[in-house]
XYZ file of C-alpha atoms in Angstrom:
297
model
C -72.721 -8.893 73.355
C -72.504 -8.966 76.962
C -69.130 -11.010 76.894
C -67.538 -8.226 74.703
C -68.760 -5.455 77.037
C -66.991 -7.105 80.130
C -63.893 -7.703 78.149
C -63.905 -3.879 77.120
C -64.863 -2.921 80.741
C -61.772 -5.074 81.872
C -59.576 -3.644 79.404
C -60.433 0.050 80.351
C -60.056 -0.945 83.982
C -56.569 -2.352 83.321
C -55.777 0.710 81.427
C -56.687 2.804 84.316
C -54.764 0.710 86.618
C -51.541 1.037 84.476
C -52.005 4.707 84.422
C -52.478 4.724 88.114
C -49.487 2.747 88.709
C -47.387 4.928 86.436
C -48.788 7.963 88.142
C -48.284 6.667 91.627
C -44.543 5.866 90.567
C -43.771 9.318 89.333
C -45.517 10.730 92.435
C -42.951 8.594 94.512
C -40.184 9.634 92.507
C -41.228 13.345 93.318
C -41.520 12.570 96.863
C -38.238 11.192 96.973
C -36.742 13.962 95.347
C -38.367 16.437 97.757
C -37.302 14.381 100.779
C -33.742 14.353 99.380
C -33.653 18.188 98.734
C -35.273 18.626 102.335
C -32.295 16.146 103.721
C -29.625 18.056 101.763
C -31.037 21.391 103.029
C -31.365 20.508 106.727
C -27.678 18.910 106.311
C -26.318 22.141 104.705
C -28.243 24.265 107.416
C -26.720 21.799 110.200
C -23.223 22.261 108.816
C -23.496 25.993 108.542
C -25.245 26.382 112.127
C -22.392 24.174 113.670
C -19.685 26.138 111.962
C -21.096 29.209 113.129
C -21.382 27.969 116.721
C -17.683 26.591 116.524
C -16.645 30.072 115.224
C -18.234 31.876 118.074
C -16.930 29.696 120.786
C -13.513 29.953 119.069
C -13.700 33.790 119.275
C -14.960 33.487 122.757
C -12.021 31.119 124.088
C -9.717 33.346 122.079
C -10.924 36.478 123.899
C -10.916 34.830 127.182
C -7.371 33.699 126.558
C -5.949 37.128 125.902
C -4.391 39.067 128.734
C -5.011 42.349 127.110
C -8.426 43.863 127.469
C -7.745 47.100 125.601
C -4.983 49.590 124.514
C -4.773 53.130 123.427
C -2.194 55.850 122.109
C -3.349 58.951 123.575
C -1.626 62.320 122.373
C -0.658 64.744 124.846
C 1.143 67.569 122.944
C 4.051 68.311 120.602
C 7.837 69.162 121.676
C 9.296 71.796 119.626
C 12.917 71.077 120.753
C 12.879 67.623 119.455
C 10.113 67.900 116.975
C 8.339 64.996 118.376
C 4.594 64.127 119.052
C 4.281 63.217 122.654
C 1.679 60.584 123.782
C 0.648 58.249 126.466
C 0.553 54.562 125.672
C -1.985 52.629 127.866
C -2.734 48.942 128.288
C -5.571 47.603 130.253
C -5.240 44.031 131.559
C -7.993 41.600 132.314
C -6.062 40.022 135.252
C -3.091 41.360 137.410
C -1.368 41.377 140.781
C 0.908 43.382 142.791
C 3.954 41.804 141.036
C 2.719 42.131 137.397
C 5.230 43.813 135.163
C 4.383 44.996 131.731
C 6.761 45.782 128.912
C 6.146 46.792 125.337
C 8.431 46.912 122.049
C 7.060 48.857 118.922
C 8.979 49.963 115.784
C 8.507 53.452 114.356
C 10.291 54.715 111.275
C 12.337 51.519 111.204
C 13.668 52.067 114.831
C 12.688 49.898 117.718
C 11.381 51.470 121.093
C 11.171 49.691 124.468
C 8.796 50.877 126.993
C 8.329 49.898 130.716
C 4.733 50.422 131.637
C 3.921 51.482 135.137
C 0.624 50.412 136.997
C -1.958 53.220 137.410
C -4.434 51.287 139.010
C -7.371 49.080 138.145
C -5.127 47.145 135.797
C -4.131 50.151 133.742
C -0.618 50.380 132.780
C 0.886 53.304 130.946
C 4.197 54.939 129.719
C 4.968 58.296 127.709
C 6.354 58.086 124.278
C 7.935 60.219 121.825
C 7.164 59.587 118.235
C 8.730 61.369 115.068
C 6.262 63.883 113.342
C 6.510 62.270 109.825
C 3.478 62.061 107.827
C 2.713 58.862 105.953
C 4.780 56.989 108.675
C 2.971 54.818 111.312
C 3.534 52.637 114.413
C 3.930 49.166 113.388
C 2.451 46.060 115.385
C 3.826 46.431 119.180
C 4.451 43.333 121.118
C 3.265 43.632 124.838
C 5.043 41.168 127.351
C 3.175 40.764 130.765
C 4.966 38.968 133.589
C 3.223 37.699 136.704
C 4.597 35.372 139.298
C 7.654 34.623 136.959
C 5.490 33.616 134.001
C 5.644 35.763 131.154
C 3.135 35.843 128.039
C 3.391 37.776 124.934
C 0.655 39.390 122.782
C 0.635 41.270 119.573
C -1.683 44.268 119.433
C -2.626 46.358 116.440
C -0.421 49.654 115.355
C -1.503 53.249 114.198
C -1.388 53.492 110.330
C -0.496 57.028 110.127
C 0.940 59.366 112.700
C -0.763 62.352 111.387
C -4.094 60.827 112.714
C -2.725 61.807 116.183
C -1.973 65.606 115.325
C -4.007 68.437 117.092
C -4.958 69.639 113.700
C -6.622 67.779 110.795
C -8.130 68.881 107.368
C -11.708 67.262 107.798
C -12.981 68.748 104.299
C -14.813 71.870 102.992
C -18.034 72.697 104.457
C -19.429 74.422 101.203
C -19.517 73.232 97.650
C -17.574 75.257 94.910
C -16.449 75.416 91.398
C -13.812 76.732 89.339
C -14.181 78.077 85.713
C -12.179 79.757 83.288
C -13.869 82.863 81.664
C -12.146 85.622 79.520
C -8.779 84.415 80.505
C -9.712 84.413 84.326
C -9.728 81.565 86.560
C -13.046 82.082 88.872
C -13.444 80.114 91.988
C -16.484 80.096 94.318
C -15.871 80.873 97.854
C -13.730 78.371 99.726
C -14.424 76.705 103.094
C -11.960 74.683 105.367
C -13.083 72.752 108.237
C -10.486 71.549 110.867
C -10.637 69.060 113.828
C -8.182 67.431 116.181
C -7.247 63.982 116.804
C -10.200 63.567 119.121
C -12.780 64.673 116.325
C -13.210 67.874 118.250
C -12.952 71.431 116.644
C -9.378 72.434 116.500
C -7.567 75.347 118.018
C -5.689 77.230 115.542
C -3.835 80.599 115.035
C -3.201 82.758 111.859
C -5.322 81.067 109.508
C -4.451 82.187 105.961
C -5.643 81.220 102.499
C -3.218 81.566 99.436
C -3.562 81.208 95.581
C -0.232 80.188 93.792
C 0.500 80.483 90.031
C 3.369 78.318 88.988
C 4.403 78.308 92.354
C 4.357 82.031 93.157
C 1.667 83.354 95.547
C -0.575 85.525 93.636
C -3.483 85.886 96.260
C -3.221 86.004 100.068
C -6.381 86.594 102.114
C -6.887 86.011 105.889
C -9.186 82.927 106.787
C -12.617 84.266 108.397
C -13.944 82.115 111.066
C -17.149 80.981 109.456
C -18.892 78.893 111.901
C -18.062 76.275 114.742
C -19.494 72.845 115.304
C -18.957 70.364 118.050
C -16.340 68.267 115.844
C -14.931 71.100 113.712
C -14.092 74.846 113.125
C -14.650 76.065 109.700
C -12.878 79.043 107.937
C -13.710 80.524 104.464
C -12.339 83.047 101.961
C -13.379 84.426 98.568
C -10.891 84.724 95.747
C -10.690 87.360 92.966
C -10.665 86.441 89.507
C -7.294 85.271 88.475
C -5.554 85.934 85.282
C -4.213 82.957 83.809
C -3.030 81.540 80.271
C -2.350 78.095 78.720
C 0.238 76.148 80.595
C -0.248 77.820 83.898
C -0.644 75.761 87.276
C -2.940 76.972 90.071
C -2.914 75.849 93.517
C -4.994 76.717 96.571
C -3.696 76.238 99.889
C -4.606 76.999 103.628
C -2.162 77.536 106.251
C -2.563 77.833 110.188
C -0.532 77.269 113.349
C -1.626 75.057 116.281
C -1.044 75.751 120.169
C 2.459 74.047 120.196
C 4.133 76.015 117.337
C 3.490 73.693 114.634
C 2.481 75.006 111.112
C 0.414 73.170 108.640
C -0.194 74.036 104.853
C -2.879 71.941 103.310
C -3.117 71.702 99.474
C -6.958 72.350 98.923
C -6.844 71.936 95.092
C -4.790 72.307 92.003
C -5.772 73.187 88.298
C -3.845 73.320 85.197
C -4.786 75.309 82.081
C -4.506 73.362 79.004
C -3.256 74.429 75.708
C -6.984 74.461 74.197
C -7.809 76.945 76.927
C -9.912 74.295 79.071
C -9.539 74.175 82.995
C -8.900 70.966 84.836
C -7.910 69.731 88.223
C -4.604 68.412 88.654
C -3.301 66.457 91.935
C 0.026 65.260 93.270
C 1.227 62.673 95.476
C 1.394 63.672 98.881
C -1.270 66.258 98.520
C -3.252 64.334 101.095
C -0.775 65.199 103.628
C -0.067 68.885 105.088
C 3.259 70.297 104.931
C 4.523 70.740 108.348
C 6.979 73.560 109.731
C 8.161 74.487 113.319
C 8.272 77.945 114.422
């Protein structure tokens, strides 16, 4: 009996040992897997950090290698006779000396312009430039050549997407919500507001502000723009419309016209509407409505 008990105990212990061996093996596999995951994560983090550091170093070295520290195109006015935008093109250098010369080339409306910039002091070189007032036209990337001690270097700098961004009057939206409804054969439009600013994001100076409503291209309402309120970055004009009789197929347009201090007149299309055959009113826009129509006095 005792012998059988000893055999049974031995068998149980062996089973326990076997279970422990398998459990320990599984635990080791889990630990190995966790270690691999940890090493992979550390390797990924290391690669990412190394790439980030390398990228920062590359940017720093690239910035230090550049000769030009800053540049800007600053509008100075408009010329009625040539119908051009006048501006001052400025380039600031990181390093310069008494014999440093700066020239630039840029393309506007498919035509190349060459400039010789004069030193204004403190590494700032500038030159006046005339740009055609053609909305939707930009200044392509310019190339600046800096020559010091007979050694020249060339750098490309960014251009300007749209010359209209440099004009003294720009439409910056309406300050009040509005709605348009067709009721009993009349289009009824809530009070309209127009906010204007200049290229420097300041309140624009304008003259003779007028709101007009056109039906099928003919002016049917004309009302003076009332100066509603001023803000630091915009001036706002408003008006109220009378109900406008319309029929199916008619097209309406709301416009705002004003003139700047240089005699350039702007006409902005604020909204377009079309009366469908079923009598419903819908908004309608055309290509180019994002730009004002410009006319010279």
